[in-house]
C-alpha positions as a printed Julia matrix, in Angstrom:
259×3 Matrix{Float64}:
 -102.82   -0.52   40.54
 -100.23   -1.33   41.87
  -96.45   -1.07   39.28
  -95.02   -4.83   39.02
  -91.54   -4.75   40.43
  -88.17   -6.76   39.62
  -87.44   -9.16   42.54
  -84.53   -8.54   44.16
  -82.35  -11.9    42.82
  -83.57  -10.53   39.11
  -82.18   -6.85   39.21
  -79.27   -8.09   40.69
  -78.61  -10.4    37.87
  -80.15   -6.86   35.22
  -76.82   -5.01   36.91
  -74.32   -8.08   36.64
  -74.99   -9.01   33.37
  -74.74   -4.61   32.23
  -71.86   -4.42   34.08
  -69.89   -7.51   32.24
  -71.11   -6.36   29.11
  -69.27   -2.8    29.73
  -66.52   -4.45   31.26
  -66.24   -6.64   27.99
  -67.01   -3.34   25.39
  -63.56   -1.61   27.82
  -61.55   -5.05   26.83
  -62.65   -5.34   23.34
  -61.91   -1.82   22.35
  -58.07   -1.52   24.35
  -57.36   -4.68   22.67
  -57.92   -3.43   18.95
  -56.73    0.48   20.56
  -53.39   -2.61   20.98
  -53.74   -4.12   17.63
  -53.48   -1.05   15.89
  -50.69    0.28   17.64
  -48.71   -2.93   16.94
  -49.67   -2.15   13.72
  -48.59    1.47   14.01
  -44.99    1.03   15.23
  -44.32   -2.18   12.77
  -44.71    0.37    9.95
  -42.77    2.96   11.55
  -40.39   -0.1    12.51
  -40.21   -0.03    7.81
  -41.73   -4.36    8.42
  -44.95   -2.91    5.81
  -46.27   -5.65    4.81
  -46.73   -6.85    8.54
  -48.35   -3.64    8.82
  -50.79   -3.86    6.13
  -51.57   -7.91    7.47
  -52.3    -6.24   11.09
  -54.59   -3.41    9.76
  -56.0    -6.11    7.48
  -56.45   -7.97   10.8
  -58.92   -5.08   11.95
  -61.09   -4.47    9.26
  -61.37   -8.61    9.35
  -62.91   -8.21   12.99
  -64.87   -5.65   11.77
  -63.27   -2.9    12.5
  -62.9    -0.67    8.75
  -62.71    3.11    9.67
  -61.32    5.85    7.4
  -58.22    6.14    9.57
  -57.33    1.95    9.48
  -57.97    1.65    6.33
  -55.28    5.27    5.3
  -53.35    4.12    7.27
  -53.66   -0.3     5.08
  -53.02    1.69    1.54
  -49.7     3.36    3.17
  -48.85    0.16    4.4
  -49.36   -1.33    0.82
  -48.22    1.16   -1.36
  -44.88    1.36    0.96
  -44.7    -2.59    0.25
  -44.36   -1.27   -3.67
  -48.59   -2.66   -3.98
  -49.97    0.33   -5.66
  -53.08   -1.35   -6.5
  -53.71   -2.69   -2.96
  -53.25    0.68   -1.78
  -55.93    2.53   -4.05
  -58.8    -0.19   -3.43
  -58.12    0.39    0.52
  -57.46    4.59    0.45
  -60.87    4.2    -1.89
  -62.23    2.24    1.01
  -60.91    5.24    3.15
  -62.74    8.14    0.66
  -65.39    6.1     1.02
  -66.02    6.68    4.85
  -63.93   10.02    5.12
  -64.69   11.83    1.61
  -62.73   15.18    2.0
  -60.25   14.55    4.75
  -57.34   15.9     2.79
  -55.04   13.28    2.79
  -57.08   10.44    2.19
  -57.41   12.29   -1.12
  -54.63   13.63   -1.05
  -52.63   10.44   -0.8
  -55.68    8.57   -3.45
  -54.52   10.91   -6.22
  -50.47   10.42   -5.65
  -50.74    6.28   -5.94
  -53.35    7.22   -9.16
  -49.97    8.97  -10.53
  -48.1     6.13  -10.42
  -50.49    3.81  -12.03
  -50.07    3.56  -16.09
  -52.19    2.01  -19.04
  -55.54    2.16  -19.76
  -58.36    2.77  -16.8
  -61.21    4.45  -15.78
  -61.34    7.58  -13.08
  -64.69    8.59  -11.99
  -66.01   11.47  -14.49
  -66.66   15.42  -13.02
  -70.45   14.58  -11.12
  -68.94   11.21  -10.11
  -66.4    12.9    -7.88
  -69.5    16.57   -7.27
  -71.16   13.57   -5.4
  -67.99   11.53   -3.39
  -67.52   15.23   -1.38
  -70.5    13.27    0.79
  -70.59   10.26    2.05
  -73.58    8.16    0.94
  -74.51    8.41    5.19
  -73.62   12.55    4.82
  -76.58   12.14    1.31
  -79.21   10.21    3.48
  -78.7    12.62    6.38
  -78.91   16.18    4.3
  -81.97   14.23    2.55
  -83.7    14.1     5.35
  -83.38   17.15    7.37
  -84.58   18.88    3.79
  -87.34   16.8     3.91
  -88.2    17.25    7.58
  -86.98   21.43    7.15
  -89.73   21.4     4.59
  -93.03   19.14    6.61
  -92.61   21.42    9.76
  -92.32   24.43    7.17
  -95.97   23.02    5.45
  -96.98   22.23    9.11
  -96.55   25.22   10.24
  -98.37   27.74    7.86
 -101.13   25.34    8.49
 -101.76   26.58   11.51
 -100.99   29.68   11.06
 -102.01   30.92    7.01
 -101.77   34.65    7.22
  -97.73   33.72    7.25
  -97.86   32.16    3.49
  -97.62   35.59    1.3
  -94.75   36.44    3.72
  -93.02   32.81    3.5
  -93.15   32.15   -0.16
  -89.49   32.58   -0.66
  -88.86   30.38    2.49
  -90.9    27.89    1.49
  -90.01   28.38   -2.09
  -85.88   28.06   -1.17
  -87.29   24.81    1.61
  -88.54   23.39   -1.64
  -85.5    23.66   -3.96
  -83.7    22.69   -1.5
  -85.53   19.79   -0.5
  -85.28   18.6    -4.15
  -81.83   18.92   -4.71
  -81.33   16.66   -1.42
  -83.05   13.93   -2.82
  -81.58   14.24   -6.18
  -78.45   14.24   -4.89
  -78.94   11.82   -2.09
  -80.43    9.04   -5.5
  -77.71    9.83   -7.99
  -74.94    9.41   -5.21
  -77.16    5.78   -3.95
  -77.67    4.82   -7.42
  -73.44    5.62   -8.51
  -72.7     3.13   -5.53
  -75.27    0.89   -6.38
  -73.97    0.4    -9.09
  -69.76    0.87   -8.41
  -68.4    -1.79   -9.63
  -64.43   -1.72   -9.48
  -61.37   -4.17  -10.36
  -58.13   -3.57   -9.02
  -55.59   -4.28  -11.06
  -53.24   -6.04   -8.06
  -50.55   -7.82   -9.58
  -47.38   -5.27  -11.76
  -48.73   -6.29  -15.17
  -51.58   -8.07  -16.08
  -53.01   -9.93  -19.56
  -56.96   -8.68  -20.25
  -57.66  -11.23  -23.01
  -60.99  -11.46  -24.78
  -62.22  -14.78  -23.17
  -62.38  -16.24  -19.54
  -59.8   -18.92  -20.84
  -56.07  -18.93  -20.86
  -55.51  -19.4   -24.17
  -58.34  -16.48  -25.31
  -56.97  -14.38  -27.54
  -55.62  -10.84  -25.89
  -57.19   -7.83  -25.6
  -54.48   -5.64  -24.0
  -52.71   -5.23  -20.7
  -53.39   -3.1   -17.97
  -51.75   -2.62  -15.06
  -51.02   -2.3   -11.19
  -53.46   -0.07   -9.65
  -55.15    0.06  -12.61
  -59.54    1.19  -12.02
  -61.3    -1.44  -14.78
  -65.22   -1.58  -14.5
  -66.29   -4.58  -13.47
  -69.09   -5.86  -15.6
  -69.64   -9.53  -15.56
  -67.96  -12.22  -13.14
  -66.99  -15.73  -15.13
  -66.03  -19.03  -12.42
  -62.39  -18.02  -11.46
  -62.67  -15.17  -14.52
  -63.76  -11.42  -13.87
  -64.77   -9.77  -17.15
  -63.27   -5.98  -17.11
  -63.28   -3.32  -19.38
  -61.76   -0.38  -19.49
  -63.74    2.16  -22.79
  -66.3     0.66  -25.4
  -63.18   -0.17  -26.59
  -61.13   -2.21  -23.94
  -63.36   -5.09  -22.65
  -62.02   -8.78  -21.56
  -61.39  -11.15  -19.11
  -58.84  -11.47  -16.65
  -58.86  -13.57  -13.54
  -59.95  -13.18  -10.67
  -57.2   -13.42   -7.99
  -55.57  -10.53   -9.9
  -58.22   -8.41   -9.12
  -59.38   -6.47   -6.26
  -63.32   -5.92   -6.35
  -63.75   -3.29   -4.82
  -66.81   -2.05   -3.02
  -67.99    1.28   -1.47
  -68.34    0.87    2.76
  -70.89    2.55    4.76
  -70.43    3.22    8.08
  -72.82    1.5    10.66
């Protein structure tokens, strides 16, 4: 049976389409790099608000990266917007959890925050040593190693006794990796934070401007986001500090994932 061959015209059209696609991708990458460098120049010139707008433009265009988010955090911090800087640093940390500059700047920004807030627990900090994607890869590798080892022993039964230690180690490793991924995934889904982005915000007992005052939160405070009603968000800084703030006064944080 003879194989089908593409018509010459189809082949040329396919090659032309591939070349145009590559050219467009190259031009897009150059434009994005130019926008990034333009924002960096604005930052170096002390135009921090304008630089932040430039970095945000890249993020809105789907070009969120640890570098862009880190620079955005720096620009917001230099603009005196601690809350927005905290959000940007936290998003950068969700992509690059072990980047020393990201970790240091996030901690420095947090040190400027006053008043009630919620900080990650010790187990959350431990899970944060790896990104969610990294936990996924680690769990996948651990499970494949366990399956391959079990398959190998099925073909080589005589090795079972000598490989007992390796089987135990692979089993423990797989269980720990799966447990870490499960915990990290659950924490990422449950992580609903509202970061205060105004100098001083009155948190009220109800979602009304005339509701009694529950407590006061300050720029950069990380609060748990528990509910939402119209233009109001319910937040908490512990069991005894629960109330409502206007949505415009907070930035709702969502961890990012590498595509």
